[in-house]
């Protein structure tokens, strides 16, 4: 009964409920792309290029006659996969560095100086530089975005660790001889899950926007991979002839990122003790 009650509180606000439904639809379309699309995303039909939305092609076709709905559906797989891997990698590395920096005083200064140095660069510029060095591919984009967002998580986790490590139950564990690893994993880490979950939802949204920006600038994934960003980038020169080939992928990016942000706000409000009563 505990989980349904938590979800009921989370989705009590209509805007959070709408965001959750929108995100659920996007995930369902991505998982069932083969079923719902009806077309191969790479099948071309030059005679039908730049066709407006019809019953045959629900969202129209692009400059090569490829079905736009199929490309958006399959593109959701790639965009969400990149964002999910980025969020997972950033959370794992950021939590590790944040825990170590916050718990071990001697390691705090050197770790945080590296984190501060990385955060001194604008996110998108650092990601562009890393992908330009490594080369355009899905794995390199994920690797670059993980390096970009790991410092954000590390700072949040470190700040929370500094507070939790001074609490009485941690001092009691030290007094009875509990090992450092056990204290970190069993006593401190569970008390950091609230900020970690919130950061994960935000990084998920940021990664979708960042991947789209990198692909739009030509330094993201290869053009043959139909992510939402590559679709916008490849179709921009035809926007004056067929607005829909840019509009629909752009709406997919905006709605998904906005839904994740709103859902993250809802999770933050739910887990924040100061805001629980207002919900």
Coordinates of N, CA and C in Angstrom, one line a residue, residues 7 21 31 33-34 70-71 73 91 96 100 103 105 109 134 150 166 188-189 196 208 226 253 276:
X7 N 2.5 7.3 -5.1 CA 2.2 7.7 -6.4 C 0.9 8.6 -6.4
X21 N 1.7 11.1 -17.9 CA 1.0 10.5 -19.0 C 1.7 10.7 -20.3
X31 N 9.0 1.8 -27.3 CA 9.1 0.4 -27.2 C 8.3 -0.4 -28.2
X33 N 7.6 0.7 -31.4 CA 7.8 1.4 -32.6 C 7.5 0.5 -33.8
X34 N 8.0 -0.7 -33.7 CA 7.7 -1.6 -34.9 C 6.2 -1.9 -35.1
X70 N 7.2 7.2 -38.3 CA 8.1 6.0 -38.1 C 9.5 6.5 -37.6
X71 N 10.0 7.6 -38.2 CA 11.3 8.0 -37.8 C 11.3 8.6 -36.4
X73 N 9.1 7.7 -34.0 CA 8.9 6.6 -33.1 C 10.3 5.8 -32.8
X91 N 24.8 9.6 -12.5 CA 24.4 9.4 -11.2 C 25.4 8.5 -10.5
X96 N 29.5 8.4 -6.5 CA 30.8 7.9 -6.0 C 31.7 9.0 -5.6
X100 N 32.8 10.1 -1.6 CA 34.2 10.1 -1.2 C 34.6 11.5 -0.7
X103 N 32.8 12.5 2.6 CA 33.1 11.7 3.8 C 34.5 11.7 4.3
X105 N 37.7 13.8 4.5 CA 38.2 15.2 4.5 C 39.4 15.4 3.6
X109 N 39.2 18.3 -0.9 CA 39.7 19.5 -1.7 C 40.2 19.1 -3.1
X134 N 36.6 12.9 -29.7 CA 36.4 11.5 -29.7 C 35.8 11.0 -31.1
X150 N 28.3 14.7 -14.6 CA 28.8 14.1 -13.4 C 29.2 15.1 -12.3
X166 N 27.5 13.9 9.9 CA 27.6 14.5 11.3 C 26.4 14.1 12.2
X188 N 24.7 6.1 5.1 CA 24.7 7.4 4.4 C 24.0 7.4 3.1
X189 N 24.3 6.5 2.2 CA 23.7 6.4 0.8 C 22.2 6.4 0.8
X196 N 19.4 12.4 -5.1 CA 19.9 11.7 -6.3 C 18.8 11.4 -7.3
X208 N 18.5 14.9 -23.2 CA 17.7 14.9 -24.4 C 17.9 16.2 -25.2
X226 N 18.5 7.8 -36.6 CA 17.4 8.8 -36.6 C 17.0 9.2 -35.2
X253 N 10.9 16.6 -28.8 CA 12.0 17.0 -27.9 C 11.4 17.9 -26.8
X276 N 6.1 18.5 1.9 CA 5.2 17.4 2.0 C 3.8 17.8 2.5

